[in-house]
Amino acid sequence: MNIPVARGSPPPTGVYFHFPFCVHRCHYCDFSVQRTRMAPVDEWLDCVAAELADWFTDGGWPTPVKLETVFVGGGTPSLLSGDGMPRLRDVLRQRCRWDASRLEWTAEANPASLTARLLASWREAGVTRLSLGVQSFDDGALAWLGRLHDESEARSALARARAAGFHDVNLDLIFGLPASVPRDWRSEVAAAVDAGVTHVSVYGLTAEPDTPLGRRVGQGRVRMPDEDRYESEYVAAAEELEQAGFVHYEVSNFARPGRECRHNWQYWDGSSYLGVGPSAHSHLGGTRLWNVYSWEAYRRALGEGRSPREGFETIGAGESRLERLWLAFRTNRGLPAEDPLNRFVRREAGGMLTAWRDAGWLTETGGGLRLTRSGWLRMDAMVASLEARMESILTPGSSRE
């Protein structure tokens, strides 16, 4: 399937690389993952180099493109061989340039495979920020989730990262486990703070249908937590982190002041970014594009000289308004007063906004609109209500704005 990129689309300012290989798939994971004990690093590097060449040919972008962020996710990027990240840097240098003093280069890692040798290699390659998939500091919870590391290994990985000179570190934690899995959630959040990390991402556990966890839930073997437990753990994490000086800058993300993930902001503020690798998504000048999901399909397409892009959609004016609404309410920036969409929402959904303010779900600062912590817990339903209201007004041919 040939899906071209319109020439003249703005070049990306950030690149995401998906490294899909894992030794083991966790019970809750529905990402594009290929299980293997020995990742085919050479073949993956050849494939991403070929995909980058394809993007630049179709996009007609001038070489080099100036990058602000790079993100290597997975999968388990810490399964890259010792020289894998420097070689990825060299592949990227064929098309792109960056200011090493300003570039944010994030790489995800599993504590079980993060060695001192790998950390030294990543530092040499230019990686500036680590994201560790710790998920929990409780051995029982880690075993239930199907993780390969325990609490001791998580703490050791954090110590190795500090010793290697990585001072900008994110730590992932999962909340909302079933009540049958005993844990002291507040103490785990406190452990993250004590670890000295600069960023914490907290994600509620979901039971996706095609995962082992999803099948167990469907069979009635596992009962997911009720809404009250889910909400209480989310609030507890926010309280612990904010008291420790973290800024709750996005529904799932907390950072020390000035340590927000710049790459993630590119997803939320409408910037152009490139996704390279199986299942990776891109956004270029109002068009969303995505690659084939599996490693085998991705490898095969590039091996046959075809683009791995599987689909795309052009974002129309009405859809763009709705998307801006969703993305704005995800973050603490909210919907600024000067944004025409702010004025439109106030005019057409003023009663709804008043009800949300009275309930404590929405707040105003200088005319800007943003959700509170309680609002973030209800964000999907709230924004869906606004979306329905907007769609009833922005009918084809309507001039109301």
Coordinates of C-alpha atoms in Angstrom, one line a residue:
M1 CA 0.0 0.0 0.0
N2 CA 1.6 3.3 -1.1
I3 CA 1.0 6.1 1.3
P4 CA 3.0 9.2 0.2
V5 CA 3.9 12.1 2.4
A6 CA 2.8 15.4 0.8
R7 CA 5.9 17.3 -0.3
G8 CA 6.1 20.6 1.5
S9 CA 4.9 19.1 4.8
P10 CA 6.9 20.6 7.7
P11 CA 9.9 18.5 8.6
P12 CA 9.9 16.7 12.0
T13 CA 11.4 18.3 15.0
G14 CA 11.4 15.0 16.9
V15 CA 11.8 11.3 16.0
Y16 CA 10.5 8.3 17.9
F17 CA 12.1 4.9 17.2
H18 CA 10.2 1.8 18.2
F19 CA 12.5 -1.1 19.2
P20 CA 10.0 -4.0 19.4
F21 CA 12.1 -6.8 21.0
C22 CA 11.5 -8.2 24.5
V23 CA 12.7 -11.3 26.3
H24 CA 9.2 -11.7 27.8
R25 CA 5.8 -10.1 27.3
C26 CA 4.2 -8.8 30.4
H27 CA 0.7 -10.0 31.2
Y28 CA -0.9 -6.6 30.5
C29 CA 1.2 -5.5 27.5
D30 CA -0.5 -4.9 24.1
F31 CA 2.3 -3.1 22.4
S32 CA 4.0 -4.3 19.2
V33 CA 6.5 -6.7 20.8
Q34 CA 8.5 -9.6 19.3
R35 CA 9.7 -12.1 21.9
T36 CA 13.4 -13.1 21.6
R37 CA 16.4 -13.7 23.7
M38 CA 18.8 -12.2 21.1
A39 CA 17.4 -9.1 19.4
P40 CA 18.3 -8.8 15.7
V41 CA 20.0 -5.4 16.2
D42 CA 21.8 -5.3 12.8
E43 CA 18.6 -6.0 10.9
W44 CA 16.6 -3.5 12.9
L45 CA 19.2 -0.8 12.3
D46 CA 19.2 -1.6 8.5
C47 CA 15.4 -1.3 8.6
V48 CA 15.2 2.0 10.4
A49 CA 17.9 3.4 8.1
A50 CA 15.8 2.3 5.0
E51 CA 12.6 3.8 6.5
L52 CA 14.3 7.1 7.2
A53 CA 15.5 7.3 3.6
D54 CA 12.0 6.6 2.4
W55 CA 10.6 9.4 4.6
F56 CA 13.1 11.9 3.4
T57 CA 12.5 10.9 -0.3
D58 CA 8.7 11.3 0.0
G59 CA 8.8 14.4 2.2
G60 CA 11.3 16.2 0.1
W61 CA 12.8 17.7 3.2
P62 CA 16.2 19.5 3.1
T63 CA 19.1 17.5 4.5
P64 CA 19.9 17.8 7.3
V65 CA 16.7 18.3 9.4
K66 CA 17.3 20.0 12.8
L67 CA 16.0 17.8 15.6
E68 CA 15.0 18.9 19.1
T69 CA 14.2 15.5 20.6
V70 CA 14.8 11.8 20.0
F71 CA 12.9 9.0 21.9
V72 CA 13.8 5.3 21.7
G73 CA 11.0 3.2 23.1
G74 CA 9.8 -0.4 23.0
G75 CA 9.8 -3.2 23.6
T76 CA 13.0 -3.2 25.6
P77 CA 15.6 -0.8 24.1
S78 CA 18.0 -2.0 26.8
L79 CA 18.3 -5.2 24.7
L80 CA 20.3 -3.1 22.2
S81 CA 23.8 -4.5 22.0
G82 CA 26.6 -2.5 23.5
D83 CA 27.2 -0.5 20.3
G84 CA 23.6 -0.4 19.2
M85 CA 22.8 3.2 20.3
P86 CA 26.0 4.7 18.8
R87 CA 25.1 3.0 15.6
L88 CA 21.6 4.4 15.7
R89 CA 23.1 7.9 16.3
D90 CA 25.2 7.4 13.1
V91 CA 22.1 6.3 11.1
L92 CA 20.3 9.4 12.3
R93 CA 23.3 11.7 11.4
Q94 CA 22.9 10.7 7.8
R95 CA 19.7 12.7 7.7
C96 CA 19.6 15.0 10.7
R97 CA 21.6 17.4 12.9
W98 CA 21.1 18.6 16.4
D99 CA 22.7 20.8 19.0
A100 CA 24.1 18.3 21.5
S101 CA 23.8 20.9 24.3
R102 CA 20.1 21.2 23.8
L103 CA 18.9 17.9 22.4
E104 CA 16.7 15.7 24.6
W105 CA 17.4 12.1 23.8
T106 CA 15.3 9.6 25.8
A107 CA 15.8 5.9 25.9
E108 CA 13.6 3.4 27.7
A109 CA 15.1 0.6 29.7
N110 CA 14.1 -2.4 31.8
P111 CA 15.9 -2.6 35.1
A112 CA 16.7 -6.3 34.4
S113 CA 18.8 -5.5 31.4
L114 CA 20.3 -2.1 32.2
T115 CA 24.1 -2.8 32.6
A116 CA 26.9 -0.4 33.4
R117 CA 28.4 -1.1 30.0
L118 CA 25.2 -0.3 28.2
L119 CA 24.8 2.9 30.2
A120 CA 28.3 4.0 29.2
S121 CA 27.6 3.3 25.6
W122 CA 24.4 5.3 25.7
R123 CA 26.1 8.3 27.3
E124 CA 28.7 8.1 24.5
A125 CA 26.0 8.0 21.9
G126 CA 24.3 11.2 23.2
V127 CA 21.4 9.8 25.3
T128 CA 20.5 12.5 27.9
R129 CA 17.5 11.0 29.6
L130 CA 16.4 7.6 30.8
S131 CA 12.9 6.2 31.3
L132 CA 12.9 3.1 33.5
G133 CA 10.0 0.7 33.5
V134 CA 10.1 0.0 37.2
Q135 CA 6.2 -0.2 37.5
S136 CA 6.3 -1.1 41.2
F137 CA 8.6 -1.4 44.2
D138 CA 6.7 -4.3 45.6
D139 CA 8.0 -7.8 44.7
G140 CA 4.5 -9.4 44.9
A141 CA 3.0 -6.8 42.5
L142 CA 6.0 -7.1 40.1
A143 CA 5.6 -10.9 40.0
W144 CA 1.8 -10.5 39.4
L145 CA 2.5 -8.1 36.6
G146 CA 4.9 -10.5 35.0
R147 CA 7.9 -8.3 35.3
L148 CA 11.4 -9.8 35.1
H149 CA 13.0 -7.7 37.9
D150 CA 12.4 -7.3 41.6
E151 CA 12.6 -4.3 43.9
S152 CA 16.3 -4.8 44.6
E153 CA 17.1 -4.9 40.8
A154 CA 15.0 -1.7 40.3
R155 CA 17.0 0.1 43.0
S156 CA 20.3 -1.2 41.6
A157 CA 19.4 0.0 38.1
L158 CA 18.6 3.5 39.4
A159 CA 22.0 3.5 41.3
R160 CA 23.8 2.4 38.1
A161 CA 22.1 5.2 36.1
R162 CA 23.3 7.8 38.6
A163 CA 26.8 6.4 38.7
A164 CA 26.9 6.6 34.9
G165 CA 26.0 10.3 35.0
F166 CA 22.3 10.2 34.1
H167 CA 20.6 12.8 36.2
D168 CA 17.5 13.2 34.1
V169 CA 15.5 10.0 34.8
N170 CA 11.9 9.1 34.5
L171 CA 10.3 6.2 36.5
D172 CA 7.1 4.5 35.4
L173 CA 4.7 3.2 38.0
I174 CA 1.4 1.3 37.5
F175 CA -1.6 1.8 39.8
G176 CA -5.0 0.3 39.9
L177 CA -4.1 -3.3 40.4
P178 CA -6.8 -5.7 41.7
A179 CA -7.5 -5.6 45.4
S180 CA -6.3 -9.2 45.6
V181 CA -2.8 -7.9 44.9
P182 CA -1.6 -6.5 48.3
R183 CA 0.7 -3.4 48.1
D184 CA 1.3 -0.2 49.9
W185 CA 0.9 2.2 47.0
R186 CA 1.8 5.4 48.9
S187 CA 5.0 3.9 50.1
E188 CA 5.9 2.9 46.5
V189 CA 5.3 6.5 45.3
A190 CA 7.5 7.7 48.2
A191 CA 10.2 5.3 47.1
A192 CA 10.2 6.9 43.6
V193 CA 10.7 10.3 45.2
D194 CA 13.4 9.0 47.5
A195 CA 15.2 7.5 44.4
G196 CA 16.0 11.0 43.3
V197 CA 14.3 10.8 39.9
T198 CA 13.3 14.0 38.0
H199 CA 10.1 12.6 36.4
V200 CA 7.4 10.1 37.3
S201 CA 4.8 8.7 35.0
V202 CA 1.8 6.9 36.6
Y203 CA -0.5 4.7 34.5
G204 CA -3.7 3.0 35.5
L205 CA -3.6 -0.7 34.7
T206 CA -5.9 -1.6 31.8
A207 CA -7.0 -5.1 30.8
E208 CA -6.7 -5.1 27.0
P209 CA -8.8 -7.9 25.4
D210 CA -5.9 -9.6 23.5
T211 CA -3.5 -9.8 26.5
P212 CA -3.2 -12.6 29.1
L213 CA -4.7 -10.2 31.7
G214 CA -7.6 -9.3 29.5
R215 CA -8.4 -12.9 28.9
R216 CA -8.3 -13.7 32.6
V217 CA -10.6 -10.7 33.3
G218 CA -13.0 -12.0 30.6
Q219 CA -13.0 -15.4 32.1
G220 CA -13.8 -14.0 35.6
R221 CA -10.5 -15.1 37.0
V222 CA -9.3 -11.6 37.8
R223 CA -11.5 -8.8 39.0
M224 CA -10.2 -5.3 38.2
P225 CA -10.5 -2.6 40.9
D226 CA -13.6 -0.6 41.3
E227 CA -13.7 3.1 40.4
D228 CA -13.2 4.3 44.0
R229 CA -10.0 2.3 44.4
Y230 CA -8.7 3.5 41.1
E231 CA -9.4 7.2 41.9
S232 CA -8.0 7.0 45.4
E233 CA -4.7 5.6 44.2
Y234 CA -4.5 8.3 41.4
V235 CA -5.1 11.0 44.0
A236 CA -2.7 9.5 46.5
A237 CA 0.1 9.5 43.9
A238 CA -0.6 13.1 42.9
E239 CA -0.6 14.2 46.6
E240 CA 2.7 12.4 47.4
L241 CA 4.4 13.8 44.3
E242 CA 3.1 17.3 44.5
Q243 CA 4.1 17.5 48.2
A244 CA 7.6 16.4 47.1
G245 CA 7.8 19.3 44.7
F246 CA 6.8 17.6 41.4
V247 CA 4.6 19.5 39.0
H248 CA 1.5 17.6 37.7
Y249 CA 1.9 18.8 34.1
E250 CA -0.1 16.2 32.3
V251 CA -2.8 13.7 33.3
S252 CA -0.3 10.9 33.8
N253 CA 3.0 12.8 34.2
F254 CA 4.8 14.6 37.0
A255 CA 8.2 16.4 36.8
R256 CA 10.6 18.4 38.8
P257 CA 10.3 22.1 37.6
G258 CA 11.9 22.4 34.2
R259 CA 12.2 18.6 33.7
E260 CA 9.1 18.0 31.7
C261 CA 9.5 15.5 28.8
R262 CA 9.9 17.8 25.8
H263 CA 9.3 14.9 23.4
N264 CA 5.9 14.2 24.9
W265 CA 5.0 17.9 24.6
Q266 CA 5.5 17.5 20.8
Y267 CA 2.6 15.0 20.8
W268 CA 0.4 17.4 22.8
D269 CA 1.1 20.7 21.1
G270 CA 0.6 19.8 17.5
S271 CA 4.3 19.7 16.5
S272 CA 5.5 17.6 13.5
Y273 CA 7.2 14.4 14.6
L274 CA 8.3 11.2 12.9
G275 CA 7.6 7.6 14.1
V276 CA 10.1 5.0 12.8
G277 CA 9.7 1.3 13.4
P278 CA 6.8 -1.2 13.6
S279 CA 3.5 0.3 14.8
A280 CA 5.1 3.8 15.1
H281 CA 2.9 6.8 14.5
S282 CA 3.8 10.2 12.9
H283 CA 2.2 13.6 12.7
L284 CA 3.2 15.9 9.8
G285 CA 1.4 19.1 8.9
G286 CA -2.1 18.0 9.7
T287 CA -1.7 14.4 8.6
R288 CA -1.4 11.4 10.9
L289 CA 0.4 8.3 9.6
W290 CA 1.1 4.9 11.0
N291 CA 3.2 1.8 10.2
V292 CA 2.4 -1.8 10.0
Y293 CA 2.1 -3.3 13.5
S294 CA 4.3 -6.4 13.7
W295 CA 8.1 -6.6 13.3
E296 CA 7.7 -9.4 10.7
A297 CA 5.5 -7.3 8.5
Y298 CA 7.7 -4.2 8.9
R299 CA 10.9 -6.2 8.1
R300 CA 9.3 -7.8 5.1
A301 CA 8.0 -4.5 3.6
L302 CA 11.4 -2.8 3.8
G303 CA 13.2 -5.9 2.6
E304 CA 11.1 -5.9 -0.5
G305 CA 11.7 -2.2 -1.0
R306 CA 8.2 -1.1 0.1
S307 CA 7.2 1.6 2.6
P308 CA 6.1 0.1 5.9
R309 CA 3.4 2.8 6.2
E310 CA 0.0 1.2 6.6
G311 CA -2.5 4.0 6.9
F312 CA -3.0 7.8 7.1
E313 CA -5.7 10.3 7.8
T314 CA -5.8 14.0 7.0
I315 CA -7.1 16.1 9.9
G316 CA -9.9 18.4 8.7
A317 CA -10.8 21.7 10.2
G318 CA -13.6 20.4 12.5
E319 CA -11.5 17.4 13.5
S320 CA -8.6 19.6 14.2
R321 CA -10.7 21.7 16.7
L322 CA -11.8 18.5 18.5
E323 CA -8.2 17.2 18.7
R324 CA -6.9 20.5 20.0
L325 CA -9.6 20.3 22.7
W326 CA -8.6 16.8 23.8
L327 CA -4.9 17.6 23.8
A328 CA -5.3 20.9 25.6
F329 CA -7.3 19.4 28.5
R330 CA -4.6 16.7 28.9
T331 CA -2.1 19.2 30.2
N332 CA -1.7 21.9 32.8
R333 CA -1.5 24.5 30.1
G334 CA -5.2 23.9 29.3
L335 CA -7.0 26.0 26.7
P336 CA -5.4 29.5 26.7
A337 CA -7.6 32.6 26.9
E338 CA -6.2 33.9 23.5
D339 CA -7.1 30.7 21.7
P340 CA -10.2 31.2 19.5
L341 CA -11.4 27.7 20.6
N342 CA -11.5 29.0 24.1
R343 CA -14.0 31.7 23.1
F344 CA -16.0 29.3 21.0
V345 CA -16.3 26.8 23.9
R346 CA -17.3 29.6 26.3
R347 CA -20.0 30.9 23.9
E348 CA -21.5 27.5 23.0
A349 CA -21.0 25.4 26.1
G350 CA -21.0 28.1 28.9
G351 CA -23.6 26.2 31.0
M352 CA -21.5 23.0 30.9
L353 CA -18.4 24.9 31.9
T354 CA -20.2 26.5 34.8
A355 CA -21.4 23.1 36.1
W356 CA -17.9 21.7 35.9
R357 CA -16.5 24.7 37.8
D358 CA -19.1 24.3 40.5
A359 CA -18.2 20.6 40.8
G360 CA -14.5 21.4 41.1
W361 CA -13.5 19.7 37.8
L362 CA -12.5 22.8 35.9
T363 CA -10.7 26.0 36.9
E364 CA -9.9 29.4 35.2
T365 CA -6.7 31.3 35.4
G366 CA -6.5 34.6 33.5
G367 CA -9.3 33.5 31.2
G368 CA -7.7 30.1 30.4
L369 CA -9.5 26.9 31.0
R370 CA -7.9 23.8 32.5
L371 CA -9.0 20.7 34.3
T372 CA -8.3 20.0 37.9
R373 CA -7.1 16.7 39.3
S374 CA -10.7 15.6 39.8
G375 CA -11.4 16.8 36.2
W376 CA -8.6 14.7 34.9
L377 CA -10.2 11.6 36.4
R378 CA -13.3 12.4 34.4
M379 CA -11.5 13.8 31.3
D380 CA -12.7 11.3 28.7
A381 CA -16.4 11.8 29.6
M382 CA -16.1 15.6 30.0
V383 CA -14.3 16.1 26.7
A384 CA -16.7 13.7 24.9
S385 CA -19.6 15.9 26.1
L386 CA -17.9 19.0 24.7
E387 CA -17.1 17.1 21.5
A388 CA -20.8 16.1 21.1
R389 CA -21.8 19.8 21.6
M390 CA -19.3 21.0 19.1
E391 CA -20.2 18.4 16.5
S392 CA -23.9 19.5 16.8
I393 CA -22.8 23.0 15.9
L394 CA -20.0 22.6 13.5
T395 CA -22.0 20.9 10.8
P396 CA -20.8 21.0 7.1
G397 CA -21.3 24.5 5.7
S398 CA -21.7 26.1 9.1
S399 CA -19.9 29.5 9.5
R400 CA -20.2 29.6 13.3
E401 CA -16.8 29.9 14.9

